[in-house]
Short mmCIF file of C-alpha atoms in Angstrom, two decimals:
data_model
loop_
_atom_site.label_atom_id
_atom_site.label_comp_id
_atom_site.label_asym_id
_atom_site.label_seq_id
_atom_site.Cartn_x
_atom_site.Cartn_y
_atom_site.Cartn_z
CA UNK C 1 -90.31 -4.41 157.62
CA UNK C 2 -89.31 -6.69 160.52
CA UNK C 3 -91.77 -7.80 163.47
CA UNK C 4 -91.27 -7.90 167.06
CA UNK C 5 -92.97 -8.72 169.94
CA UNK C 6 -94.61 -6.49 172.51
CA UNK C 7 -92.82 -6.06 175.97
CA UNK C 8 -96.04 -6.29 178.04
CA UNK C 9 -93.70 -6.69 181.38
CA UNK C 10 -92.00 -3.20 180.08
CA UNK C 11 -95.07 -1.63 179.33
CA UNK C 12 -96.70 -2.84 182.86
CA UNK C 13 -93.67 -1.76 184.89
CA UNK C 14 -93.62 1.81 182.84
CA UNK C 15 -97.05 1.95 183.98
CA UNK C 16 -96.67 1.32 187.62
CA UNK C 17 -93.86 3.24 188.01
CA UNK C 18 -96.01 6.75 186.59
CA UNK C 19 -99.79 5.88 186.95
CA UNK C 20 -99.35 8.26 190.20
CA UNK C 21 -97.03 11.00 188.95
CA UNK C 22 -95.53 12.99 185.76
CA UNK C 23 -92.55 11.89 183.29
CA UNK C 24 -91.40 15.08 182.89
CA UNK C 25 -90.29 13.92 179.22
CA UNK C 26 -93.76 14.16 178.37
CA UNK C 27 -96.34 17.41 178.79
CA UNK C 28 -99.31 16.99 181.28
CA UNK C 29 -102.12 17.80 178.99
CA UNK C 30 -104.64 17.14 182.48
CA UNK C 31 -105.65 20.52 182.42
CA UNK C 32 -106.34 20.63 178.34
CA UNK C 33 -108.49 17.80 177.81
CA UNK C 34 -107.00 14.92 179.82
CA UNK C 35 -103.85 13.02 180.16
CA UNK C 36 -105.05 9.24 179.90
CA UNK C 37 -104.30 8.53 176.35
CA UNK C 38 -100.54 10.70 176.55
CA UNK C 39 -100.02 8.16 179.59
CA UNK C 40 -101.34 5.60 177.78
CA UNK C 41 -99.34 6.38 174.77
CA UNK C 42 -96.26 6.51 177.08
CA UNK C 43 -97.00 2.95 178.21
CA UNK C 44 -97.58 1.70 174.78
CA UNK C 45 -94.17 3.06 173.79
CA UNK C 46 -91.95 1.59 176.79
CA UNK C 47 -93.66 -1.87 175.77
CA UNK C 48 -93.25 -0.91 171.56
CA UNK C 49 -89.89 1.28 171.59
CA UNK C 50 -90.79 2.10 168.23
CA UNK C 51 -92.81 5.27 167.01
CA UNK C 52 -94.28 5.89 163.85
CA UNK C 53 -93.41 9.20 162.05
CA UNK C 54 -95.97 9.49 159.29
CA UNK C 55 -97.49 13.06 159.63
CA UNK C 56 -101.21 13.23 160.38
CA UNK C 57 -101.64 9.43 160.60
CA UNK C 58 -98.71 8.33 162.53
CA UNK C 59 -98.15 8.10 166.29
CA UNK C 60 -95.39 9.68 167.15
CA UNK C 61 -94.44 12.40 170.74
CA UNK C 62 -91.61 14.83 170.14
CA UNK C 63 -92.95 17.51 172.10
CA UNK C 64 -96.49 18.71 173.18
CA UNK C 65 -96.60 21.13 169.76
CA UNK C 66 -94.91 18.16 167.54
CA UNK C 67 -97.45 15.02 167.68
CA UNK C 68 -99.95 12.86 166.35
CA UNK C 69 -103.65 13.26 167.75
CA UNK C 70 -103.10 9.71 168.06
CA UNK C 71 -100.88 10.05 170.76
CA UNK C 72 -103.38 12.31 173.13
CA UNK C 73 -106.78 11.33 171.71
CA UNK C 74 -108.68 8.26 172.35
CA UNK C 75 -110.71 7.58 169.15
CA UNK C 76 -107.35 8.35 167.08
CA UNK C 77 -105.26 6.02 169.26
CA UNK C 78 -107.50 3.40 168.31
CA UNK C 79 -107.85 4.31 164.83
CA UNK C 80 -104.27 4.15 164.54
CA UNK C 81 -103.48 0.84 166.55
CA UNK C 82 -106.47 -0.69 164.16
CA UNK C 83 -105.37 0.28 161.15
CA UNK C 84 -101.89 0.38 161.43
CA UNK C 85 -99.87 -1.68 159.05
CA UNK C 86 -97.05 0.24 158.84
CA UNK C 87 -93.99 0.95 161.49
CA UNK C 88 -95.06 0.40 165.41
CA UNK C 89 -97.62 -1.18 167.43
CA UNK C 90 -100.71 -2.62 166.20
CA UNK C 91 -103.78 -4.11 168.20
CA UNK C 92 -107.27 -5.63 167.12
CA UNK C 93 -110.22 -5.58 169.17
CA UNK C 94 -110.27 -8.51 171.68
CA UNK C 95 -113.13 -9.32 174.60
CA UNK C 96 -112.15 -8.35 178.05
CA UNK C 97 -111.57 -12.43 178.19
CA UNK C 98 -108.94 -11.76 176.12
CA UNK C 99 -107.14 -9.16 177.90
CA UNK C 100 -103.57 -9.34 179.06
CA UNK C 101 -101.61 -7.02 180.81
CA UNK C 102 -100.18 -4.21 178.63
CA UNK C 103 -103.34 -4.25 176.60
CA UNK C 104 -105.74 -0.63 176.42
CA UNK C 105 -108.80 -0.90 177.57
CA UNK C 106 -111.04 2.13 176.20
CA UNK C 107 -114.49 3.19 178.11
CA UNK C 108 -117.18 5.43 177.20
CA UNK C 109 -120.97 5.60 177.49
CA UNK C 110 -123.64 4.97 174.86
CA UNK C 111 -124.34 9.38 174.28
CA UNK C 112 -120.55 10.52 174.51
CA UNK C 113 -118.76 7.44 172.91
CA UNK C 114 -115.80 6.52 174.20
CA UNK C 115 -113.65 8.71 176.45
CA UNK C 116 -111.11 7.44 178.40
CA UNK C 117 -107.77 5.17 177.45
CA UNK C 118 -106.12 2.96 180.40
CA UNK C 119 -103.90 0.06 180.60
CA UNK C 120 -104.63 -3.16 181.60
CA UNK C 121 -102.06 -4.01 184.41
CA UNK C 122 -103.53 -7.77 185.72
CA UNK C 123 -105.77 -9.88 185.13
CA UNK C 124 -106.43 -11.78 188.46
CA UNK C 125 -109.40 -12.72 187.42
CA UNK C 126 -110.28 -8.94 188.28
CA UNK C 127 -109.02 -6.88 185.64
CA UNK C 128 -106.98 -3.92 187.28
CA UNK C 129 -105.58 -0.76 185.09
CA UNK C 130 -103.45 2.38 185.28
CA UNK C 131 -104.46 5.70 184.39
CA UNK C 132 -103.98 9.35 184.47
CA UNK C 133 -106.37 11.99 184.83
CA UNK C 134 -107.99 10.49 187.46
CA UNK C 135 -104.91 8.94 188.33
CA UNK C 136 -105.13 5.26 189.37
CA UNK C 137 -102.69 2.43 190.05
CA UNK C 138 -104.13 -1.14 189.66
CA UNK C 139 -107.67 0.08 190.04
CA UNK C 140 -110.66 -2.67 189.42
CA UNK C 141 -111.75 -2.20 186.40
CA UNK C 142 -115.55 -2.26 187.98
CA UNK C 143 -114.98 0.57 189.64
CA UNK C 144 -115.46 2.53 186.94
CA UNK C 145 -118.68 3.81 185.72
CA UNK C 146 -118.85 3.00 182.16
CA UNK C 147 -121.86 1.88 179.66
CA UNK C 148 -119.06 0.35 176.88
CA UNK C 149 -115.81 -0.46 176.88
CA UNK C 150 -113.86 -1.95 174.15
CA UNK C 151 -110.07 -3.98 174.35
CA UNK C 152 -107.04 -3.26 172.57
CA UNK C 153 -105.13 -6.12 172.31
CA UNK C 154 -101.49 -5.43 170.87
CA UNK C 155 -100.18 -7.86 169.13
CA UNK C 156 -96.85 -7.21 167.83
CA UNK C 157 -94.52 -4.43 166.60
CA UNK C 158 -93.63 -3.51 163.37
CA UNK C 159 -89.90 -1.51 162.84
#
């Protein structure tokens, strides 16, 4: 296994370029749960260009019947950019101090947990993300209401 590094620009300008509509490559799961974490997903991979195939545990989008719940779910896209030491992207948990464009940044509140994936797409100081569901282009980061958030800071690429 060979490491490479993370196209934050590419997975930025993926982001910028769909935060406000649909890549029709991709199913809009708005209406079944949310779309955040399939966008975010989408973002990861135009920064990663590599998926990972392992059934169940993987991350991996062929079509919106033939994927990981990591793809579409928050809790298992950070479960598998955590844990992953196989092939594709892989992230630890960082402060928001840390955060760099084409990081996640994950919300949620205290009762619930956490909710909602988005990607980080400056830090100006202001941190400013895209997002679908409620779709957003480099929206404040403050402007959400959250109680937690936590940052996903990819570090590298496995293929």
């Amino acid at each position: 296994m060979q490491e490479i590094p993370y196209n934050r620009n590419a997975a930025v300008a993926y982001a910028r370029k769909w935060a406000l509509r649909r890549n029709s490559a991709y199913y809009n799961f708005e209406n079944i749960g949310g779309d955040c974490t399939n966008f975010t997903s989408q973002c990861i991979y135009a920064g990663a260009q590599t998926m990972n195939f392992t059934p169940i545990y993987g991350w991996y989008y062929r079509s919106s019947y033939d994927r990981t719940a990591s793809w579409t779910a928050v809790e298992f896209l950070y479960k598998f950019l955590i844990n992953n030491s196989g092939i594709g992207p892989y992230a630890r948990v960082g402060s928001k101090w840390e955060a760099k464009p084409g990081d996640i940044v994950q919300l949620g509140t205290q009762s619930v947990g956490f909710y909602h994936s988005a990607v980080i797409t400056a830090v100006t100081p202001t941190i400013t993300v895209a997002a679908h569901t409620d779709d957003a282009l480099d929206r404040p980061l403050y402007s959400y209401a959250y109680e937690i958030a936590r940052f996903l800071h990819i570090e590298g690429v496995r293929i």
